[in-house]
Coordinates of C-alpha atoms and ligand atoms in Angstrom, one line a residue:
M29 CA 2.4 91.5 104.9
N30 CA -0.1 88.8 105.4
I31 CA -3.5 90.4 105.0
L32 CA -7.0 89.1 105.9
L33 CA -10.0 90.6 104.2
L34 CA -13.4 90.1 105.8
G35 CA -16.5 89.7 103.5
S36 CA -17.9 87.8 100.5
G37 CA -19.4 90.2 98.0
G38 CA -18.4 92.1 94.9
R39 CA -16.9 94.9 97.0
E40 CA -14.6 92.4 98.6
H41 CA -13.7 90.9 95.2
A42 CA -12.7 94.3 93.9
L43 CA -10.7 95.1 97.1
A44 CA -9.0 91.7 96.9
W45 CA -8.2 92.2 93.2
K46 CA -6.5 95.5 94.1
M47 CA -4.7 94.3 97.2
A48 CA -3.4 91.1 95.5
A49 CA -1.7 93.4 93.0
S50 CA 0.2 95.3 95.8
P51 CA 3.9 94.5 96.2
L52 CA 3.3 94.8 100.0
T53 CA 1.0 91.8 99.9
D54 CA 2.7 88.6 100.8
R55 CA -0.3 86.3 101.5
L56 CA -3.9 87.4 101.1
Y57 CA -6.7 85.6 102.8
C58 CA -10.4 86.3 102.6
A59 CA -13.2 85.1 104.9
P60 CA -15.5 83.7 103.8
G61 CA -14.9 84.9 100.2
N62 CA -16.5 83.5 97.0
A63 CA -15.5 81.7 93.8
G64 CA -14.1 84.9 92.2
I65 CA -12.2 86.0 95.3
A66 CA -10.6 82.6 95.4
R67 CA -8.6 83.6 92.3
E68 CA -7.0 86.5 94.2
A69 CA -6.9 85.2 97.8
E70 CA -7.0 82.1 99.9
C71 CA -10.6 81.8 101.1
V72 CA -11.1 80.6 104.6
A73 CA -14.4 79.4 106.2
L74 CA -14.6 81.9 109.0
D75 CA -17.6 83.9 110.1
P76 CA -16.7 87.7 110.1
A77 CA -19.3 88.2 112.8
D78 CA -17.3 85.9 115.2
P79 CA -14.4 88.0 116.5
A80 CA -12.9 85.2 118.6
A81 CA -12.7 83.0 115.6
V82 CA -11.2 85.8 113.5
I83 CA -8.5 86.5 116.1
L84 CA -7.7 82.8 116.5
F85 CA -7.2 82.6 112.7
C86 CA -5.1 85.8 112.6
R87 CA -2.7 84.3 115.2
S88 CA -2.4 81.0 113.4
A89 CA -1.8 82.6 110.0
S90 CA 0.5 85.4 111.3
I91 CA -1.9 88.1 109.9
D92 CA -0.4 91.6 110.0
F93 CA -3.4 93.5 108.9
V94 CA -7.2 92.9 108.7
V95 CA -9.4 94.9 106.2
V96 CA -13.1 94.8 107.1
G97 CA -15.5 95.0 104.1
P98 CA -19.1 95.0 105.4
E99 CA -20.7 97.3 108.0
A100 CA -22.2 94.6 110.3
P101 CA -18.9 93.5 112.0
L102 CA -17.8 97.1 112.2
C103 CA -20.9 98.2 114.0
V104 CA -20.5 95.4 116.6
G105 CA -16.8 96.4 117.2
I106 CA -14.6 93.9 115.3
V107 CA -11.9 96.6 114.9
D108 CA -11.9 97.3 118.7
D109 CA -11.6 93.5 119.3
L110 CA -8.8 93.0 116.8
E111 CA -6.8 96.1 118.0
A112 CA -7.2 94.9 121.6
A113 CA -5.7 91.6 120.6
G114 CA -2.7 93.5 119.0
I115 CA -3.8 93.0 115.4
K116 CA -3.9 96.1 113.1
A117 CA -7.3 96.6 111.5
F118 CA -8.7 98.9 108.8
G119 CA -12.0 100.5 109.6
P120 CA -13.8 102.5 112.3
S121 CA -14.2 101.5 116.0
R122 CA -17.6 100.5 117.2
A123 CA -18.2 104.0 118.6
A124 CA -17.2 105.7 115.3
A125 CA -19.3 103.2 113.3
R126 CA -22.4 104.7 114.9
L127 CA -22.3 107.1 111.9
E128 CA -23.9 104.2 110.0
G129 CA -25.3 102.2 112.8
S130 CA -27.6 104.9 114.1
K131 CA -29.3 107.4 111.8
G132 CA -30.5 109.4 114.8
F133 CA -26.9 109.7 116.0
T134 CA -25.7 111.1 112.7
K135 CA -28.7 113.5 112.4
D136 CA -27.9 114.9 115.8
L137 CA -24.3 115.3 114.9
C138 CA -25.3 117.2 111.8
R139 CA -27.6 119.5 113.8
A140 CA -25.0 120.2 116.4
N141 CA -22.3 121.0 113.8
A142 CA -24.3 122.8 111.2
I143 CA -23.7 120.1 108.6
P144 CA -26.3 120.4 105.8
T145 CA -28.9 117.6 105.9
A146 CA -32.7 117.1 105.7
A147 CA -34.7 118.6 108.6
Y148 CA -35.8 115.8 110.9
E149 CA -37.1 114.6 114.3
R150 CA -36.4 111.4 116.2
F151 CA -39.2 109.3 117.6
T152 CA -39.6 106.3 119.9
A153 CA -43.4 105.9 119.6
A154 CA -45.8 105.8 116.6
A155 CA -48.3 108.5 117.7
A156 CA -45.7 111.3 117.9
A157 CA -44.1 110.3 114.7
K158 CA -47.5 110.4 112.9
A159 CA -48.3 113.8 114.4
Y160 CA -45.0 115.1 112.9
V161 CA -45.8 113.5 109.5
H162 CA -49.2 115.2 109.6
A163 CA -47.7 118.6 110.5
R164 CA -45.0 118.3 107.7
G165 CA -47.1 116.7 104.9
A166 CA -45.9 114.5 102.0
P167 CA -43.6 113.7 100.4
I168 CA -41.7 112.8 103.5
V169 CA -39.1 110.2 104.5
V170 CA -39.4 107.6 107.3
K171 CA -36.2 105.8 108.4
A172 CA -35.5 103.1 110.9
D173 CA -32.7 104.2 113.2
G174 CA -30.6 101.0 113.0
L175 CA -29.1 98.8 110.4
A176 CA -31.9 97.2 108.3
A177 CA -30.1 95.8 105.3
G178 CA -31.5 98.4 102.9
K179 CA -35.1 98.0 104.1
G180 CA -35.1 100.7 106.6
V181 CA -35.9 103.7 104.4
V182 CA -39.4 104.6 103.0
V183 CA -39.6 107.7 100.7
A184 CA -43.4 108.2 101.2
Q185 CA -45.4 110.1 98.5
S186 CA -48.4 110.4 100.8
V187 CA -49.2 110.9 104.5
A188 CA -50.9 107.5 104.5
E189 CA -47.8 105.8 103.1
A190 CA -45.7 107.5 105.7
E191 CA -48.0 106.4 108.5
A192 CA -47.9 102.9 107.2
A193 CA -44.1 103.0 107.3
V194 CA -44.2 104.3 110.9
D195 CA -46.5 101.4 111.9
M196 CA -44.4 98.9 110.1
M197 CA -41.2 100.0 111.8
F198 CA -42.7 100.2 115.3
S199 CA -44.4 96.8 114.8
G200 CA -41.0 95.2 115.0
A201 CA -40.9 94.2 111.3
L202 CA -37.3 95.4 111.2
G203 CA -36.3 94.1 114.7
D204 CA -34.3 96.3 117.0
A205 CA -33.4 98.6 114.0
G206 CA -37.0 100.0 114.1
A207 CA -37.2 100.6 117.8
E208 CA -36.4 104.2 117.0
V209 CA -37.5 106.1 113.9
V210 CA -36.2 109.3 112.2
V211 CA -38.8 111.2 110.1
E212 CA -37.2 113.7 107.7
E213 CA -37.8 116.2 105.0
F214 CA -37.8 115.0 101.4
L215 CA -34.8 116.4 99.5
D216 CA -35.1 117.2 95.9
G217 CA -32.0 116.9 93.7
E218 CA -29.6 114.5 92.2
E219 CA -27.8 111.9 94.3
A220 CA -24.1 111.1 94.4
S221 CA -21.8 108.9 96.5
F222 CA -18.7 110.6 97.9
F223 CA -15.9 108.6 99.5
A224 CA -13.2 109.9 101.8
L225 CA -10.3 108.0 103.5
C226 CA -9.9 109.0 107.1
D227 CA -7.3 108.4 109.8
G228 CA -9.0 110.0 112.8
E229 CA -7.4 113.4 112.1
T230 CA -7.2 113.9 108.4
A231 CA -9.7 113.0 105.7
I232 CA -8.6 112.8 102.0
P233 CA -11.2 112.7 99.3
L234 CA -11.1 109.5 97.2
T235 CA -13.4 109.8 94.2
T236 CA -17.1 109.8 93.5
A237 CA -19.8 107.5 92.0
Q238 CA -23.4 107.3 91.2
D239 CA -25.5 104.1 91.5
H240 CA -28.8 102.7 90.4
K241 CA -30.8 101.5 93.4
R242 CA -34.1 100.4 91.6
V243 CA -34.3 97.0 90.1
Y244 CA -35.8 97.8 86.7
D245 CA -34.8 99.9 83.7
G246 CA -35.7 103.5 83.9
D247 CA -35.0 103.5 87.7
R248 CA -38.4 101.8 88.4
G249 CA -39.4 99.0 90.8
P250 CA -38.3 98.2 94.3
N251 CA -35.1 99.3 95.9
T252 CA -32.1 96.9 95.9
G253 CA -28.6 97.0 97.2
G254 CA -27.6 98.5 93.9
M255 CA -28.0 97.3 90.3
G256 CA -25.0 99.2 88.8
A257 CA -22.7 102.2 89.3
Y258 CA -20.3 104.4 87.5
S259 CA -17.5 106.7 88.5
P260 CA -16.9 109.6 88.6
A261 CA -20.2 111.2 89.5
P262 CA -20.8 113.8 86.7
N263 CA -22.5 116.1 89.2
I264 CA -19.4 116.5 91.5
D265 CA -16.7 118.7 90.0
A266 CA -13.6 119.9 91.9
A267 CA -15.5 122.9 93.4
M268 CA -18.4 120.7 94.6
S269 CA -15.9 118.2 96.0
A270 CA -14.2 121.0 98.0
R271 CA -17.6 122.1 99.3
V272 CA -18.4 118.5 100.4
M273 CA -15.1 118.3 102.2
A274 CA -15.4 121.7 103.9
E275 CA -19.2 121.5 104.8
I276 CA -19.7 117.9 105.5
I277 CA -16.7 115.6 105.8
E278 CA -14.3 117.9 107.8
P279 CA -16.9 119.0 110.4
T280 CA -17.8 115.4 110.9
M281 CA -14.1 114.5 111.5
R282 CA -13.8 117.4 114.0
A283 CA -17.0 116.4 115.8
M284 CA -16.0 112.7 116.1
R285 CA -12.5 113.7 117.4
A286 CA -14.0 116.1 119.9
A287 CA -16.3 113.4 121.2
G288 CA -13.3 111.1 121.8
T289 CA -14.3 108.7 119.0
P290 CA -12.1 109.8 116.1
Y291 CA -13.2 108.3 112.7
K292 CA -10.8 106.0 110.9
G293 CA -11.6 104.1 107.7
V294 CA -13.6 104.9 104.7
L295 CA -16.4 107.4 105.1
Y296 CA -19.0 107.1 102.4
A297 CA -21.3 110.0 102.3
G298 CA -24.6 109.5 100.4
L299 CA -25.3 113.0 99.1
M300 CA -28.2 114.9 97.6
I301 CA -27.0 117.8 95.4
T302 CA -29.8 120.3 95.9
R303 CA -30.3 123.8 94.7
E304 CA -28.8 125.1 97.9
G305 CA -25.8 122.8 97.7
P306 CA -24.7 119.4 98.9
K307 CA -26.7 117.8 101.7
L308 CA -25.9 114.6 103.6
I309 CA -28.5 111.8 103.2
E310 CA -26.6 109.2 105.2
Y311 CA -23.2 108.0 106.1
N312 CA -21.9 104.5 105.5
V313 CA -18.7 103.4 107.4
R314 CA -17.3 101.2 104.7
F315 CA -16.8 101.1 101.0
G316 CA -19.9 101.0 98.8
D317 CA -21.1 98.0 96.9
P318 CA -21.2 98.2 93.8
E319 CA -19.3 101.5 93.9
T320 CA -16.1 100.0 95.1
Q321 CA -15.9 97.9 91.9
V322 CA -15.7 101.0 89.8
L323 CA -13.5 102.9 92.3
M324 CA -10.9 100.1 92.3
L325 CA -10.8 100.1 88.5
R326 CA -10.0 103.8 88.5
L327 CA -7.4 103.7 91.3
M328 CA -3.9 104.0 89.9
S329 CA -2.1 104.0 93.3
D330 CA -1.4 101.0 95.5
L331 CA -4.4 100.5 97.8
V332 CA -2.6 98.7 100.7
P333 CA -0.4 101.7 101.9
A334 CA -3.5 103.9 101.8
L335 CA -5.4 101.5 104.1
L336 CA -2.4 101.2 106.3
A337 CA -2.0 105.0 106.5
S338 CA -5.6 105.3 107.5
R339 CA -5.1 102.8 110.4
D340 CA -1.8 104.4 111.4
G341 CA -2.9 108.0 111.4
Q342 CA -0.5 108.9 108.5
L343 CA -2.8 110.3 105.8
R344 CA -1.7 114.0 106.3
S345 CA 0.9 113.8 103.5
F346 CA -0.7 111.0 101.5
D347 CA -1.6 111.3 97.9
L348 CA -3.7 108.9 95.8
R349 CA -3.8 109.0 92.0
W350 CA -6.7 108.0 89.9
Y351 CA -7.2 107.3 86.2
A352 CA -9.3 110.0 84.5
E353 CA -11.2 107.4 82.4
P354 CA -14.6 106.5 83.8
A355 CA -15.6 103.0 84.9
L356 CA -19.0 101.4 85.0
T357 CA -20.4 98.2 86.5
V358 CA -23.5 96.3 85.7
V359 CA -24.9 93.9 88.4
M360 CA -26.2 90.6 87.3
A361 CA -28.7 89.2 89.8
A362 CA -30.6 86.0 90.2
K363 CA -34.1 86.2 88.8
G364 CA -36.5 87.2 91.5
Y365 CA -34.1 89.5 93.3
P366 CA -34.7 91.6 95.5
G367 CA -37.5 89.1 96.4
Q368 CA -37.2 85.3 96.4
Y369 CA -34.6 83.8 94.2
A370 CA -33.0 80.4 93.6
R371 CA -29.4 79.5 94.4
G372 CA -27.2 77.0 92.7
T373 CA -28.0 77.8 89.1
A374 CA -25.0 77.4 86.7
I375 CA -23.2 80.3 85.0
E376 CA -21.1 79.8 81.9
G377 CA -19.1 81.9 79.5
L378 CA -17.3 83.9 82.1
D379 CA -13.8 83.5 80.6
A380 CA -14.9 84.8 77.2
A381 CA -16.8 87.7 78.8
A382 CA -13.7 88.7 80.8
A383 CA -11.6 88.8 77.6
V384 CA -13.6 91.7 76.2
E385 CA -11.3 94.8 76.2
G386 CA -11.4 96.9 79.3
V387 CA -13.6 94.4 81.2
E388 CA -13.1 93.0 84.7
I389 CA -15.7 90.7 86.2
F390 CA -16.1 90.8 90.0
H391 CA -18.1 88.0 91.7
A392 CA -20.7 89.2 94.2
G393 CA -22.4 85.9 95.1
T394 CA -20.9 82.8 93.6
R395 CA -19.6 79.4 94.6
A396 CA -17.5 76.8 92.9
E397 CA -19.0 73.4 92.3
G398 CA -16.2 71.3 90.9
D399 CA -15.0 73.3 87.9
K400 CA -18.4 75.0 87.5
I401 CA -19.4 78.4 88.9
V402 CA -22.9 78.6 90.4
A403 CA -25.0 81.5 91.7
N404 CA -25.0 81.8 95.5
G405 CA -26.8 85.0 96.3
G406 CA -29.2 87.7 95.0
R407 CA -26.6 89.9 93.4
V408 CA -24.2 87.5 91.7
L409 CA -21.8 89.2 89.3
N410 CA -20.5 92.7 88.7
V411 CA -19.6 93.0 85.0
S412 CA -17.3 96.1 85.0
A413 CA -15.5 98.0 82.4
V414 CA -13.4 101.1 81.9
G415 CA -13.6 103.2 78.8
K416 CA -12.7 106.6 77.3
T417 CA -16.3 107.6 78.0
V418 CA -19.1 106.2 80.1
R419 CA -20.8 105.2 76.9
Q420 CA -17.7 103.1 75.8
A421 CA -17.5 101.5 79.3
Q422 CA -21.2 100.7 79.1
K423 CA -20.8 99.2 75.6
R424 CA -18.0 97.0 76.8
A425 CA -19.8 95.8 79.9
Y426 CA -22.9 94.8 77.9
E427 CA -20.8 93.1 75.3
A428 CA -19.3 91.0 78.0
I429 CA -22.7 90.3 79.4
S430 CA -23.9 89.1 76.0
L431 CA -21.3 86.3 76.3
I432 CA -22.4 85.1 79.7
R433 CA -24.8 82.2 79.6
W434 CA -26.9 82.3 82.7
P435 CA -30.6 81.8 82.0
D436 CA -31.5 82.2 85.6
G437 CA -30.0 85.7 85.9
F438 CA -30.9 89.2 84.8
C439 CA -29.6 92.7 84.7
R440 CA -30.7 96.2 83.9
H441 CA -30.0 97.4 80.4
D442 CA -29.5 101.1 81.0
I443 CA -26.8 101.5 83.7
G444 CA -25.2 104.8 83.3
W445 CA -28.0 106.4 81.3
R446 CA -27.9 109.7 83.2
A447 CA -24.1 110.1 82.7
I448 CA -24.4 109.1 79.0
E449 CA -27.2 111.6 78.5
R450 CA -24.8 114.3 79.9
E451 CA -22.0 113.1 77.5
T452 CA -24.2 113.5 74.5
T453 CA -25.6 116.9 75.3
Ligands
AMP524 P1 -30.4 105.8 102.7 O1 -30.4 104.3 103.1 O2 -30.6 106.7 103.9 O3 -29.3 106.1 101.8 O4 -31.7 106.0 101.8 C1 -31.9 105.2 100.7 C2 -32.4 106.0 99.6 O5 -33.6 106.7 99.9 C3 -31.4 107.1 99.2 O6 -30.4 106.7 98.3 C4 -32.3 108.1 98.5 O7 -32.6 107.8 97.2 C5 -33.6 108.0 99.3 N1 -33.7 109.0 100.4 C6 -33.2 108.9 101.7 N2 -33.4 110.0 102.4 C7 -34.0 110.9 101.5 C8 -34.4 112.3 101.7 N3 -34.4 112.9 102.8 N4 -35.0 112.9 100.6 C9 -35.1 112.2 99.4 N5 -34.7 110.9 99.2 C10 -34.1 110.3 100.3

């Protein structure tokens, strides 16, 4: 098959790495890709947000299957457009992508189907939202309804902070995403990321991960897209996984089917494991980043037939196999991220770093300049490793990082600490 992958981050590099290894893959293209992806796929200068251009390219390159990485094109209906043009595509339709595109939509779906989630209300004006904040008290969580590139959630420790978040969102600081706001109960517990592959009818659990969202060691500082991750999540055993499927994923699949918008693609549930059990924090309608980097290192089976089975509605009898060994990834970011940062700084030593046992380096934001690799984004590299334990995977990843010469980059030094603490006790 000729396959086109849409996206340019570390998630797409990991997907490209896995798909390039499939015997089903004839030619693999990625749009727009990056310097690391270029080793696995032919990168094409296409805007994934321009469906007409994507369709034109698919026709000219005889593309049999399109795999969509990021949420933005999914939420505006790239899969609908491709399928209408007769091109098979992996991912949810625009209507099904509302599970990520509208937090209010998902909260209402949870309420209507008794799916465990934080208590909430939806608001279209600041005064009513603030009255609710006052009535509930802090801590409390304020969320923009729409896609806000990770900036749409404020976990407020005080009523004043929550009010400021309400004002910020309704002031238009987040654009249309903040035209509606969800205010919800603060959930206490430990988070986990749960991934299921869905074909509209059937959902099969993939595996789990935990990530580190804060920029500094000790899980301090501002939120980011993710500074590192490891898989599996130590707080999801087989029994918990079965509960998540029965209480959260399967009722969602039934509700989406009943609404005439069956869910296909990867369903990524952000969970809080509370004393009462698993609760849904949010859905994402695509693979996680950087979680995919560790998922792909642990996936033993061929990825391509699984993605095809999701598209074709053939997951019922499908089985995916995983390595038991954990995997861990450390994000190297440009200094200043998640604030202002420079592009174009030179990175050296990647080949030596990649030669460390068990290590795989995925590029998240790089560009080739002649035979040099330069940074081209906030999150730039995902230095990933497998090991017999999380501790060993961590040791290998940081050993590789010590060989990378990039004075303009930084990383956290404690990725995996919670899992390693569990291993040692
Ligand atoms: P989200 O974008 O909805 O995943 O939210 C980003 C982060 O905010 C989550 O990963 C949690 O750490 C935190 N968060 C969101 N909602 C809640 C909640 N109801 N209670 C506690 N923490 C939350």
